[in-house]
Short mmCIF file of N, CA and C and ligand atoms in Angstrom, two decimals:
data_model
loop_
_atom_site.label_atom_id
_atom_site.label_comp_id
_atom_site.label_asym_id
_atom_site.label_seq_id
_atom_site.Cartn_x
_atom_site.Cartn_y
_atom_site.Cartn_z
N MET Q 1 -44.43 -6.70 17.93
CA MET Q 1 -43.05 -6.27 18.11
C MET Q 1 -42.40 -6.03 16.75
N ARG Q 2 -41.41 -5.17 16.74
CA ARG Q 2 -40.56 -5.01 15.54
C ARG Q 2 -39.37 -5.97 15.70
N VAL Q 3 -39.32 -6.92 14.80
CA VAL Q 3 -38.30 -7.97 14.90
C VAL Q 3 -37.33 -7.86 13.73
N MET Q 4 -36.03 -7.90 14.02
CA MET Q 4 -35.03 -7.99 12.96
C MET Q 4 -34.62 -9.46 12.87
N LEU Q 5 -34.87 -10.02 11.71
CA LEU Q 5 -34.64 -11.46 11.51
C LEU Q 5 -33.33 -11.69 10.75
N HIS Q 6 -32.37 -12.25 11.44
CA HIS Q 6 -31.13 -12.62 10.77
C HIS Q 6 -31.44 -13.76 9.80
N ALA Q 7 -31.01 -13.61 8.54
CA ALA Q 7 -31.24 -14.67 7.55
C ALA Q 7 -29.91 -15.14 6.99
N CYS Q 8 -29.72 -16.45 6.99
CA CYS Q 8 -28.48 -17.03 6.47
C CYS Q 8 -28.55 -17.26 4.96
N CYS Q 9 -29.77 -17.44 4.44
CA CYS Q 9 -29.93 -17.69 2.99
C CYS Q 9 -31.42 -17.64 2.65
N GLY Q 10 -31.71 -17.67 1.35
CA GLY Q 10 -33.10 -17.59 0.92
C GLY Q 10 -33.95 -18.78 1.34
N PRO Q 11 -33.51 -20.02 1.07
CA PRO Q 11 -34.35 -21.16 1.43
C PRO Q 11 -34.70 -21.19 2.93
N CYS Q 12 -33.75 -20.80 3.77
CA CYS Q 12 -34.02 -20.81 5.22
C CYS Q 12 -34.89 -19.64 5.67
N LEU Q 13 -35.08 -18.65 4.80
CA LEU Q 13 -35.92 -17.51 5.18
C LEU Q 13 -37.41 -17.84 5.10
N ILE Q 14 -37.77 -18.70 4.16
CA ILE Q 14 -39.17 -18.87 3.78
C ILE Q 14 -40.09 -19.13 4.99
N GLU Q 15 -39.82 -20.20 5.69
CA GLU Q 15 -40.74 -20.61 6.76
C GLU Q 15 -40.61 -19.75 8.03
N PRO Q 16 -39.39 -19.43 8.48
CA PRO Q 16 -39.31 -18.55 9.67
C PRO Q 16 -39.98 -17.20 9.45
N PHE Q 17 -39.83 -16.64 8.26
CA PHE Q 17 -40.48 -15.35 8.00
C PHE Q 17 -41.99 -15.50 8.10
N ASP Q 18 -42.53 -16.54 7.46
CA ASP Q 18 -43.98 -16.72 7.50
C ASP Q 18 -44.48 -16.95 8.92
N ALA Q 19 -43.68 -17.65 9.72
CA ALA Q 19 -44.10 -17.90 11.11
C ALA Q 19 -44.11 -16.61 11.92
N LEU Q 20 -43.11 -15.77 11.71
CA LEU Q 20 -42.99 -14.56 12.55
C LEU Q 20 -43.90 -13.44 12.09
N VAL Q 21 -44.14 -13.35 10.79
CA VAL Q 21 -44.84 -12.18 10.28
C VAL Q 21 -46.33 -12.18 10.65
N THR Q 22 -46.83 -13.32 11.10
CA THR Q 22 -48.24 -13.34 11.54
C THR Q 22 -48.42 -12.55 12.83
N GLU Q 23 -47.33 -12.38 13.59
CA GLU Q 23 -47.45 -11.69 14.88
C GLU Q 23 -46.58 -10.44 14.99
N HIS Q 24 -45.61 -10.31 14.10
CA HIS Q 24 -44.64 -9.23 14.26
C HIS Q 24 -44.41 -8.47 12.96
N GLU Q 25 -43.82 -7.29 13.13
CA GLU Q 25 -43.33 -6.54 11.97
C GLU Q 25 -41.89 -6.99 11.76
N VAL Q 26 -41.60 -7.57 10.62
CA VAL Q 26 -40.31 -8.25 10.43
C VAL Q 26 -39.47 -7.60 9.33
N THR Q 27 -38.23 -7.28 9.66
CA THR Q 27 -37.23 -6.85 8.68
C THR Q 27 -36.13 -7.90 8.67
N VAL Q 28 -35.63 -8.21 7.49
CA VAL Q 28 -34.60 -9.24 7.36
C VAL Q 28 -33.22 -8.59 7.33
N CYS Q 29 -32.26 -9.23 7.95
CA CYS Q 29 -30.88 -8.72 7.93
C CYS Q 29 -29.94 -9.86 7.53
N TYR Q 30 -29.23 -9.64 6.43
CA TYR Q 30 -28.25 -10.62 5.93
C TYR Q 30 -26.89 -10.23 6.50
N ALA Q 31 -26.44 -10.98 7.48
CA ALA Q 31 -25.18 -10.69 8.18
C ALA Q 31 -24.38 -11.99 8.23
N ASN Q 32 -23.59 -12.23 7.19
CA ASN Q 32 -22.94 -13.53 7.05
C ASN Q 32 -21.51 -13.43 6.50
N PRO Q 33 -20.61 -12.81 7.27
CA PRO Q 33 -19.22 -12.71 6.81
C PRO Q 33 -18.49 -14.05 6.88
N ASN Q 34 -19.19 -15.07 7.36
CA ASN Q 34 -18.61 -16.42 7.41
C ASN Q 34 -18.53 -17.08 6.04
N ILE Q 35 -19.35 -16.61 5.09
CA ILE Q 35 -19.51 -17.35 3.83
C ILE Q 35 -18.30 -17.16 2.92
N HIS Q 36 -17.81 -18.28 2.44
CA HIS Q 36 -16.63 -18.31 1.57
C HIS Q 36 -16.91 -19.19 0.37
N PRO Q 37 -16.52 -18.79 -0.83
CA PRO Q 37 -15.88 -17.53 -1.19
C PRO Q 37 -16.90 -16.41 -1.41
N LEU Q 38 -16.39 -15.25 -1.84
CA LEU Q 38 -17.26 -14.09 -2.06
C LEU Q 38 -18.36 -14.40 -3.09
N SER Q 39 -18.02 -15.18 -4.11
CA SER Q 39 -19.03 -15.52 -5.13
C SER Q 39 -20.19 -16.29 -4.51
N GLU Q 40 -19.89 -17.14 -3.53
CA GLU Q 40 -20.93 -17.90 -2.85
C GLU Q 40 -21.78 -16.97 -1.97
N TYR Q 41 -21.10 -16.03 -1.31
CA TYR Q 41 -21.80 -15.03 -0.49
C TYR Q 41 -22.82 -14.29 -1.36
N ARG Q 42 -22.36 -13.88 -2.54
CA ARG Q 42 -23.24 -13.11 -3.43
C ARG Q 42 -24.38 -13.97 -3.97
N ARG Q 43 -24.05 -15.21 -4.28
CA ARG Q 43 -25.10 -16.08 -4.83
C ARG Q 43 -26.22 -16.30 -3.81
N ARG Q 44 -25.83 -16.53 -2.56
CA ARG Q 44 -26.85 -16.71 -1.51
C ARG Q 44 -27.64 -15.43 -1.30
N LEU Q 45 -26.94 -14.30 -1.32
CA LEU Q 45 -27.62 -13.01 -1.13
C LEU Q 45 -28.60 -12.75 -2.27
N GLU Q 46 -28.16 -13.01 -3.51
CA GLU Q 46 -29.05 -12.77 -4.65
C GLU Q 46 -30.29 -13.66 -4.58
N THR Q 47 -30.10 -14.90 -4.16
CA THR Q 47 -31.24 -15.81 -4.01
C THR Q 47 -32.22 -15.25 -2.97
N LEU Q 48 -31.65 -14.78 -1.87
CA LEU Q 48 -32.47 -14.19 -0.81
C LEU Q 48 -33.21 -12.95 -1.31
N LEU Q 49 -32.50 -12.08 -2.02
CA LEU Q 49 -33.11 -10.83 -2.48
C LEU Q 49 -34.20 -11.09 -3.51
N ASP Q 50 -33.99 -12.06 -4.39
CA ASP Q 50 -35.03 -12.39 -5.38
C ASP Q 50 -36.30 -12.82 -4.67
N TYR Q 51 -36.14 -13.66 -3.66
CA TYR Q 51 -37.32 -14.12 -2.93
C TYR Q 51 -37.96 -12.96 -2.17
N ALA Q 52 -37.12 -12.16 -1.50
CA ALA Q 52 -37.65 -11.03 -0.72
C ALA Q 52 -38.40 -10.05 -1.63
N ASP Q 53 -37.84 -9.80 -2.80
CA ASP Q 53 -38.51 -8.89 -3.75
C ASP Q 53 -39.89 -9.42 -4.13
N SER Q 54 -39.96 -10.71 -4.34
CA SER Q 54 -41.23 -11.31 -4.76
C SER Q 54 -42.30 -11.21 -3.67
N ARG Q 55 -41.84 -11.03 -2.43
CA ARG Q 55 -42.77 -10.95 -1.30
C ARG Q 55 -42.87 -9.54 -0.71
N GLY Q 56 -42.08 -8.62 -1.22
CA GLY Q 56 -42.09 -7.27 -0.65
C GLY Q 56 -41.47 -7.19 0.72
N ILE Q 57 -40.47 -8.03 0.96
CA ILE Q 57 -39.81 -8.07 2.27
C ILE Q 57 -38.60 -7.14 2.26
N GLU Q 58 -38.48 -6.33 3.31
CA GLU Q 58 -37.33 -5.42 3.42
C GLU Q 58 -36.10 -6.20 3.88
N VAL Q 59 -34.96 -5.97 3.20
CA VAL Q 59 -33.71 -6.67 3.56
C VAL Q 59 -32.59 -5.66 3.78
N LEU Q 60 -31.91 -5.77 4.90
CA LEU Q 60 -30.71 -5.00 5.17
C LEU Q 60 -29.51 -5.94 5.00
N GLU Q 61 -28.37 -5.37 4.64
CA GLU Q 61 -27.15 -6.19 4.50
C GLU Q 61 -26.06 -5.60 5.38
N GLU Q 62 -25.42 -6.45 6.14
CA GLU Q 62 -24.26 -6.03 6.94
C GLU Q 62 -22.99 -6.20 6.11
N PRO Q 63 -21.92 -5.50 6.47
CA PRO Q 63 -20.68 -5.59 5.69
C PRO Q 63 -20.13 -7.02 5.63
N TYR Q 64 -19.55 -7.34 4.47
CA TYR Q 64 -18.91 -8.65 4.30
C TYR Q 64 -17.41 -8.48 4.47
N GLU Q 65 -16.92 -8.90 5.63
CA GLU Q 65 -15.48 -8.83 5.89
C GLU Q 65 -15.04 -10.17 6.46
N ILE Q 66 -14.47 -11.00 5.60
CA ILE Q 66 -14.11 -12.36 6.02
C ILE Q 66 -13.11 -12.34 7.16
N ALA Q 67 -12.27 -11.28 7.23
CA ALA Q 67 -11.28 -11.18 8.30
C ALA Q 67 -11.96 -11.08 9.67
N THR Q 68 -13.12 -10.46 9.70
CA THR Q 68 -13.86 -10.34 10.95
C THR Q 68 -14.26 -11.73 11.45
N TRP Q 69 -14.71 -12.54 10.49
CA TRP Q 69 -15.10 -13.91 10.86
C TRP Q 69 -13.87 -14.72 11.30
N MET Q 70 -12.77 -14.54 10.59
CA MET Q 70 -11.56 -15.30 10.93
C MET Q 70 -11.09 -14.96 12.34
N ARG Q 71 -11.19 -13.68 12.70
CA ARG Q 71 -10.80 -13.29 14.07
C ARG Q 71 -11.75 -13.91 15.09
N ALA Q 72 -13.02 -13.96 14.75
CA ALA Q 72 -14.04 -14.46 15.71
C ALA Q 72 -13.83 -15.94 16.03
N VAL Q 73 -13.34 -16.71 15.05
CA VAL Q 73 -13.21 -18.16 15.28
C VAL Q 73 -11.75 -18.59 15.47
N ALA Q 74 -10.85 -17.62 15.55
CA ALA Q 74 -9.42 -17.95 15.67
C ALA Q 74 -9.17 -18.86 16.87
N GLY Q 75 -8.48 -19.96 16.63
CA GLY Q 75 -8.17 -20.92 17.70
C GLY Q 75 -9.27 -21.95 17.91
N LEU Q 76 -10.41 -21.76 17.24
CA LEU Q 76 -11.54 -22.68 17.43
C LEU Q 76 -11.81 -23.50 16.17
N GLU Q 77 -10.88 -23.46 15.23
CA GLU Q 77 -11.13 -24.08 13.92
C GLU Q 77 -11.52 -25.55 14.04
N ASP Q 78 -10.91 -26.27 14.98
CA ASP Q 78 -11.20 -27.71 15.11
C ASP Q 78 -12.12 -28.01 16.29
N ASP Q 79 -12.73 -27.00 16.82
CA ASP Q 79 -13.59 -27.15 18.01
C ASP Q 79 -15.05 -27.08 17.60
N TYR Q 80 -15.76 -28.21 17.67
CA TYR Q 80 -17.20 -28.20 17.45
C TYR Q 80 -17.89 -28.51 18.76
N PRO Q 81 -18.84 -27.74 19.22
CA PRO Q 81 -19.49 -26.64 18.51
C PRO Q 81 -18.90 -25.26 18.80
N GLY Q 82 -17.73 -25.20 19.43
CA GLY Q 82 -17.18 -23.89 19.81
C GLY Q 82 -17.03 -22.93 18.63
N ARG Q 83 -16.53 -23.47 17.50
CA ARG Q 83 -16.35 -22.61 16.33
C ARG Q 83 -17.69 -22.06 15.85
N CYS Q 84 -18.68 -22.90 15.84
CA CYS Q 84 -19.99 -22.46 15.33
C CYS Q 84 -20.66 -21.50 16.31
N THR Q 85 -20.48 -21.72 17.60
CA THR Q 85 -21.05 -20.79 18.58
C THR Q 85 -20.43 -19.41 18.38
N ALA Q 86 -19.12 -19.37 18.18
CA ALA Q 86 -18.45 -18.08 17.94
C ALA Q 86 -18.95 -17.43 16.66
N CYS Q 87 -19.16 -18.25 15.65
CA CYS Q 87 -19.67 -17.76 14.36
C CYS Q 87 -21.08 -17.19 14.51
N PHE Q 88 -21.93 -17.91 15.23
CA PHE Q 88 -23.30 -17.42 15.48
C PHE Q 88 -23.26 -16.12 16.27
N ARG Q 89 -22.36 -16.07 17.28
CA ARG Q 89 -22.28 -14.88 18.14
C ARG Q 89 -21.89 -13.66 17.32
N LEU Q 90 -20.96 -13.85 16.40
CA LEU Q 90 -20.54 -12.73 15.54
C LEU Q 90 -21.70 -12.25 14.69
N ARG Q 91 -22.35 -13.18 13.99
CA ARG Q 91 -23.40 -12.78 13.05
C ARG Q 91 -24.61 -12.22 13.79
N LEU Q 92 -25.01 -12.85 14.88
CA LEU Q 92 -26.17 -12.34 15.63
C LEU Q 92 -25.81 -11.04 16.34
N GLY Q 93 -24.54 -10.89 16.70
CA GLY Q 93 -24.10 -9.63 17.30
C GLY Q 93 -24.22 -8.48 16.31
N MET Q 94 -23.87 -8.73 15.07
CA MET Q 94 -24.00 -7.69 14.04
C MET Q 94 -25.46 -7.28 13.89
N VAL Q 95 -26.33 -8.27 13.87
CA VAL Q 95 -27.76 -7.97 13.70
C VAL Q 95 -28.29 -7.27 14.95
N ALA Q 96 -27.86 -7.73 16.11
CA ALA Q 96 -28.36 -7.13 17.36
C ALA Q 96 -27.95 -5.66 17.45
N GLU Q 97 -26.74 -5.36 17.05
CA GLU Q 97 -26.30 -3.96 17.11
C GLU Q 97 -27.09 -3.10 16.14
N ARG Q 98 -27.35 -3.62 14.95
CA ARG Q 98 -28.14 -2.87 13.97
C ARG Q 98 -29.57 -2.70 14.50
N ALA Q 99 -30.13 -3.76 15.06
CA ALA Q 99 -31.50 -3.72 15.57
C ALA Q 99 -31.61 -2.69 16.70
N ALA Q 100 -30.64 -2.71 17.60
CA ALA Q 100 -30.67 -1.75 18.72
C ALA Q 100 -30.56 -0.32 18.20
N ALA Q 101 -29.68 -0.11 17.23
CA ALA Q 101 -29.48 1.24 16.69
C ALA Q 101 -30.73 1.77 16.01
N LEU Q 102 -31.50 0.86 15.42
CA LEU Q 102 -32.71 1.27 14.69
C LEU Q 102 -33.97 1.16 15.52
N GLY Q 103 -33.82 0.84 16.81
CA GLY Q 103 -34.96 0.82 17.71
C GLY Q 103 -35.87 -0.39 17.59
N TYR Q 104 -35.34 -1.51 17.11
CA TYR Q 104 -36.14 -2.73 17.05
C TYR Q 104 -36.31 -3.32 18.45
N ASP Q 105 -37.34 -4.14 18.61
CA ASP Q 105 -37.62 -4.72 19.92
C ASP Q 105 -36.87 -6.03 20.13
N ALA Q 106 -36.64 -6.78 19.06
CA ALA Q 106 -36.07 -8.12 19.24
C ALA Q 106 -35.34 -8.57 17.99
N VAL Q 107 -34.53 -9.61 18.20
CA VAL Q 107 -33.77 -10.24 17.11
C VAL Q 107 -34.09 -11.74 17.12
N ALA Q 108 -34.27 -12.28 15.93
CA ALA Q 108 -34.44 -13.73 15.77
C ALA Q 108 -33.55 -14.17 14.61
N THR Q 109 -33.47 -15.47 14.40
CA THR Q 109 -32.61 -15.97 13.31
C THR Q 109 -33.25 -17.15 12.59
N THR Q 110 -33.02 -17.21 11.28
CA THR Q 110 -33.49 -18.34 10.49
C THR Q 110 -32.66 -19.59 10.73
N LEU Q 111 -31.54 -19.45 11.41
CA LEU Q 111 -30.68 -20.61 11.66
C LEU Q 111 -31.43 -21.73 12.36
N THR Q 112 -32.45 -21.39 13.13
CA THR Q 112 -33.15 -22.41 13.92
C THR Q 112 -34.12 -23.24 13.08
N VAL Q 113 -34.15 -23.03 11.76
CA VAL Q 113 -34.97 -23.91 10.92
C VAL Q 113 -34.15 -25.13 10.49
N SER Q 114 -32.83 -25.06 10.65
CA SER Q 114 -31.97 -26.12 10.13
C SER Q 114 -31.72 -27.22 11.16
N PRO Q 115 -31.99 -28.46 10.79
CA PRO Q 115 -31.67 -29.58 11.70
C PRO Q 115 -30.17 -29.84 11.75
N TYR Q 116 -29.41 -29.16 10.90
CA TYR Q 116 -27.96 -29.37 10.86
C TYR Q 116 -27.21 -28.41 11.79
N GLN Q 117 -27.90 -27.48 12.40
CA GLN Q 117 -27.26 -26.54 13.32
C GLN Q 117 -27.62 -26.91 14.76
N ASP Q 118 -26.71 -26.64 15.66
CA ASP Q 118 -26.93 -26.99 17.07
C ASP Q 118 -27.78 -25.92 17.75
N PRO Q 119 -29.01 -26.26 18.14
CA PRO Q 119 -29.91 -25.23 18.70
C PRO Q 119 -29.39 -24.60 19.99
N ASP Q 120 -28.69 -25.39 20.80
CA ASP Q 120 -28.17 -24.83 22.06
C ASP Q 120 -27.10 -23.78 21.78
N SER Q 121 -26.27 -24.04 20.78
CA SER Q 121 -25.23 -23.07 20.42
C SER Q 121 -25.85 -21.79 19.88
N ILE Q 122 -26.89 -21.94 19.07
CA ILE Q 122 -27.55 -20.75 18.52
C ILE Q 122 -28.16 -19.93 19.66
N ARG Q 123 -28.85 -20.62 20.57
CA ARG Q 123 -29.49 -19.91 21.69
C ARG Q 123 -28.45 -19.20 22.55
N GLU Q 124 -27.39 -19.92 22.90
CA GLU Q 124 -26.33 -19.33 23.73
C GLU Q 124 -25.77 -18.07 23.07
N ALA Q 125 -25.47 -18.18 21.78
CA ALA Q 125 -24.89 -17.05 21.05
C ALA Q 125 -25.89 -15.90 20.93
N GLY Q 126 -27.13 -16.24 20.65
CA GLY Q 126 -28.16 -15.20 20.48
C GLY Q 126 -28.43 -14.44 21.76
N VAL Q 127 -28.55 -15.16 22.85
CA VAL Q 127 -28.82 -14.51 24.14
C VAL Q 127 -27.66 -13.59 24.51
N GLU Q 128 -26.46 -14.09 24.35
CA GLU Q 128 -25.26 -13.31 24.70
C GLU Q 128 -25.12 -12.07 23.82
N ALA Q 129 -25.27 -12.27 22.51
CA ALA Q 129 -25.09 -11.15 21.58
C ALA Q 129 -26.16 -10.08 21.79
N CYS Q 130 -27.36 -10.50 22.03
CA CYS Q 130 -28.46 -9.54 22.21
C CYS Q 130 -28.34 -8.81 23.54
N ALA Q 131 -27.91 -9.52 24.58
CA ALA Q 131 -27.72 -8.86 25.88
C ALA Q 131 -26.66 -7.76 25.76
N ALA Q 132 -25.61 -8.05 25.02
CA ALA Q 132 -24.53 -7.07 24.86
C ALA Q 132 -25.01 -5.83 24.12
N ALA Q 133 -25.95 -6.02 23.19
CA ALA Q 133 -26.44 -4.89 22.39
C ALA Q 133 -27.64 -4.21 23.03
N GLY Q 134 -28.23 -4.86 24.05
CA GLY Q 134 -29.39 -4.27 24.72
C GLY Q 134 -30.68 -4.44 23.96
N VAL Q 135 -30.84 -5.61 23.32
CA VAL Q 135 -32.08 -5.91 22.60
C VAL Q 135 -32.49 -7.33 22.96
N ARG Q 136 -33.76 -7.62 22.86
CA ARG Q 136 -34.26 -8.94 23.27
C ARG Q 136 -33.93 -9.99 22.22
N TYR Q 137 -33.58 -11.19 22.67
CA TYR Q 137 -33.40 -12.31 21.74
C TYR Q 137 -34.68 -13.13 21.73
N LEU Q 138 -35.26 -13.28 20.57
CA LEU Q 138 -36.48 -14.06 20.42
C LEU Q 138 -36.08 -15.50 20.11
N ASP Q 139 -36.20 -16.36 21.11
CA ASP Q 139 -35.77 -17.75 20.96
C ASP Q 139 -36.82 -18.52 20.16
N THR Q 140 -36.39 -19.13 19.08
CA THR Q 140 -37.32 -19.85 18.20
C THR Q 140 -36.80 -21.24 17.91
N ASP Q 141 -37.69 -22.09 17.46
CA ASP Q 141 -37.30 -23.41 16.97
C ASP Q 141 -38.21 -23.73 15.79
N PHE Q 142 -37.66 -23.59 14.59
CA PHE Q 142 -38.45 -23.78 13.37
C PHE Q 142 -38.15 -25.12 12.70
N ARG Q 143 -37.47 -26.01 13.42
CA ARG Q 143 -37.03 -27.25 12.76
C ARG Q 143 -38.18 -28.09 12.22
N ASP Q 144 -39.35 -27.98 12.86
CA ASP Q 144 -40.48 -28.76 12.34
C ASP Q 144 -40.97 -28.23 10.99
N ARG Q 145 -40.47 -27.10 10.58
CA ARG Q 145 -40.84 -26.53 9.28
C ARG Q 145 -39.77 -26.78 8.21
N TYR Q 146 -38.72 -27.48 8.57
CA TYR Q 146 -37.59 -27.64 7.64
C TYR Q 146 -38.01 -28.36 6.36
N ARG Q 147 -38.77 -29.44 6.50
CA ARG Q 147 -39.18 -30.19 5.32
C ARG Q 147 -40.02 -29.31 4.38
N THR Q 148 -40.93 -28.56 4.97
CA THR Q 148 -41.77 -27.66 4.17
C THR Q 148 -40.91 -26.60 3.49
N ALA Q 149 -39.95 -26.07 4.23
CA ALA Q 149 -39.05 -25.05 3.66
C ALA Q 149 -38.27 -25.63 2.48
N THR Q 150 -37.81 -26.86 2.65
CA THR Q 150 -37.06 -27.51 1.57
C THR Q 150 -37.94 -27.70 0.35
N ASP Q 151 -39.14 -28.19 0.56
CA ASP Q 151 -40.06 -28.42 -0.56
C ASP Q 151 -40.39 -27.11 -1.28
N ARG Q 152 -40.68 -26.08 -0.48
CA ARG Q 152 -41.05 -24.79 -1.10
C ARG Q 152 -39.87 -24.20 -1.88
N SER Q 153 -38.68 -24.29 -1.32
CA SER Q 153 -37.52 -23.70 -2.02
C SER Q 153 -37.23 -24.46 -3.31
N ARG Q 154 -37.45 -25.78 -3.30
CA ARG Q 154 -37.24 -26.57 -4.52
C ARG Q 154 -38.29 -26.19 -5.57
N THR Q 155 -39.52 -26.06 -5.14
CA THR Q 155 -40.59 -25.68 -6.07
C THR Q 155 -40.31 -24.33 -6.70
N LEU Q 156 -39.74 -23.43 -5.91
CA LEU Q 156 -39.42 -22.09 -6.42
C LEU Q 156 -38.14 -22.07 -7.26
N GLY Q 157 -37.43 -23.19 -7.29
CA GLY Q 157 -36.18 -23.26 -8.06
C GLY Q 157 -35.06 -22.44 -7.44
N MET Q 158 -35.09 -22.29 -6.14
CA MET Q 158 -34.05 -21.49 -5.47
C MET Q 158 -32.73 -22.24 -5.43
N TYR Q 159 -31.64 -21.48 -5.45
CA TYR Q 159 -30.32 -22.08 -5.23
C TYR Q 159 -30.24 -22.60 -3.79
N ARG Q 160 -29.81 -23.87 -3.67
CA ARG Q 160 -29.67 -24.49 -2.34
C ARG Q 160 -28.22 -24.96 -2.19
N GLN Q 161 -27.51 -24.36 -1.27
CA GLN Q 161 -26.09 -24.69 -1.09
C GLN Q 161 -25.94 -26.06 -0.41
N ASN Q 162 -24.74 -26.66 -0.61
CA ASN Q 162 -24.52 -27.98 0.00
C ASN Q 162 -23.44 -27.95 1.08
N TYR Q 163 -23.17 -26.76 1.62
CA TYR Q 163 -22.32 -26.66 2.81
C TYR Q 163 -22.77 -25.46 3.62
N CYS Q 164 -22.38 -25.46 4.90
CA CYS Q 164 -22.91 -24.45 5.82
C CYS Q 164 -22.54 -23.04 5.37
N GLY Q 165 -21.24 -22.80 5.15
CA GLY Q 165 -20.88 -21.45 4.72
C GLY Q 165 -19.40 -21.16 4.68
N CYS Q 166 -18.69 -21.51 5.76
CA CYS Q 166 -17.26 -21.16 5.80
C CYS Q 166 -16.43 -22.16 4.98
N LEU Q 167 -15.19 -21.78 4.74
CA LEU Q 167 -14.27 -22.64 3.99
C LEU Q 167 -14.14 -24.00 4.67
N LEU Q 168 -14.05 -23.98 6.01
CA LEU Q 168 -13.90 -25.23 6.75
C LEU Q 168 -15.10 -26.14 6.54
N SER Q 169 -16.29 -25.56 6.57
CA SER Q 169 -17.49 -26.38 6.39
C SER Q 169 -17.58 -26.91 4.97
N ASP Q 170 -17.04 -26.19 4.00
CA ASP Q 170 -17.02 -26.66 2.62
C ASP Q 170 -16.13 -27.91 2.53
N VAL Q 171 -14.96 -27.82 3.14
CA VAL Q 171 -14.03 -28.96 3.14
C VAL Q 171 -14.66 -30.14 3.89
N GLU Q 172 -15.25 -29.88 5.06
CA GLU Q 172 -15.86 -30.95 5.85
C GLU Q 172 -17.00 -31.63 5.09
N ALA Q 173 -17.80 -30.83 4.40
CA ALA Q 173 -18.93 -31.41 3.64
C ALA Q 173 -18.42 -32.28 2.51
N GLN Q 174 -17.34 -31.82 1.85
CA GLN Q 174 -16.77 -32.64 0.77
C GLN Q 174 -16.23 -33.96 1.31
N GLN Q 175 -15.57 -33.89 2.48
CA GLN Q 175 -15.04 -35.12 3.09
C GLN Q 175 -16.18 -36.08 3.46
N GLN Q 176 -17.28 -35.52 3.98
CA GLN Q 176 -18.41 -36.38 4.36
C GLN Q 176 -19.03 -37.03 3.13
N ARG Q 177 -19.12 -36.28 2.02
CA ARG Q 177 -19.68 -36.85 0.80
C ARG Q 177 -18.79 -37.98 0.27
N GLU Q 178 -17.47 -37.73 0.34
CA GLU Q 178 -16.53 -38.76 -0.13
C GLU Q 178 -16.61 -40.01 0.75
N ALA Q 179 -16.75 -39.81 2.06
CA ALA Q 179 -16.84 -40.96 2.97
C ALA Q 179 -18.11 -41.76 2.69
N ARG Q 180 -19.21 -41.07 2.41
CA ARG Q 180 -20.47 -41.77 2.09
C ARG Q 180 -20.32 -42.56 0.79
N ARG Q 181 -19.65 -41.94 -0.19
CA ARG Q 181 -19.45 -42.64 -1.47
C ARG Q 181 -18.61 -43.89 -1.25
N ALA Q 182 -17.56 -43.77 -0.41
CA ALA Q 182 -16.67 -44.90 -0.15
C ALA Q 182 -17.43 -46.03 0.55
N ARG Q 183 -18.33 -45.68 1.47
CA ARG Q 183 -19.10 -46.71 2.18
C ARG Q 183 -20.02 -47.46 1.22
N ARG Q 184 -20.58 -46.69 0.26
CA ARG Q 184 -21.48 -47.32 -0.71
C ARG Q 184 -20.70 -48.19 -1.70
N GLY Q 185 -19.38 -47.96 -1.75
CA GLY Q 185 -18.54 -48.75 -2.66
C GLY Q 185 -18.55 -48.14 -4.02
S1 SF4 A 1 -19.75 -24.56 9.99
FE1 SF4 A 1 -21.27 -22.92 9.63
S2 SF4 A 1 -21.84 -22.16 11.68
FE2 SF4 A 1 -19.93 -23.36 11.88
S3 SF4 A 1 -18.29 -21.85 11.71
FE3 SF4 A 1 -18.63 -22.62 9.63
S4 SF4 A 1 -20.13 -21.24 8.71
FE4 SF4 A 1 -20.15 -20.86 10.92
#
């Protein structure tokens, strides 16, 4: 099958790409208007592109419009996992529309390599977004490869972010780090 693989960042691309490319023709699509600020968006993209170049992987980029993401999650800012499901639906919808327009057979996402993301929310969003675009959603679970992906990305010296992507997740991650520090005394 021709699969368009949504990639959230370089470190998360490594293992899902290797898993899929043994059976499919895979093109990567960076569709992440959730990432804040723009400098962070670019840093993650550059990390992804450096890795893709080293492997000869084709990468497409969708437009970065933070307002699109803000509209998608409006009213859901304090709703977990509702906010993230809406965020996944937006990003996978962008990839699904591009995949359908270019005649791809299916869409998958690197998000399923992360133990920090809710797999049910990803699946729900992926199925819905792909159905709307008329392309198949390839349901995956790469979490058993997360440790290997982490080790490989560290060995390669890749930039590894410490928050999911949006401004809210940056604030939440900082609060969690502070709470852990306070518990340790
Ligand atoms: S925490 Fe991550 S998945 Fe959830 S809304 Fe923010 S960027 Fe999207």
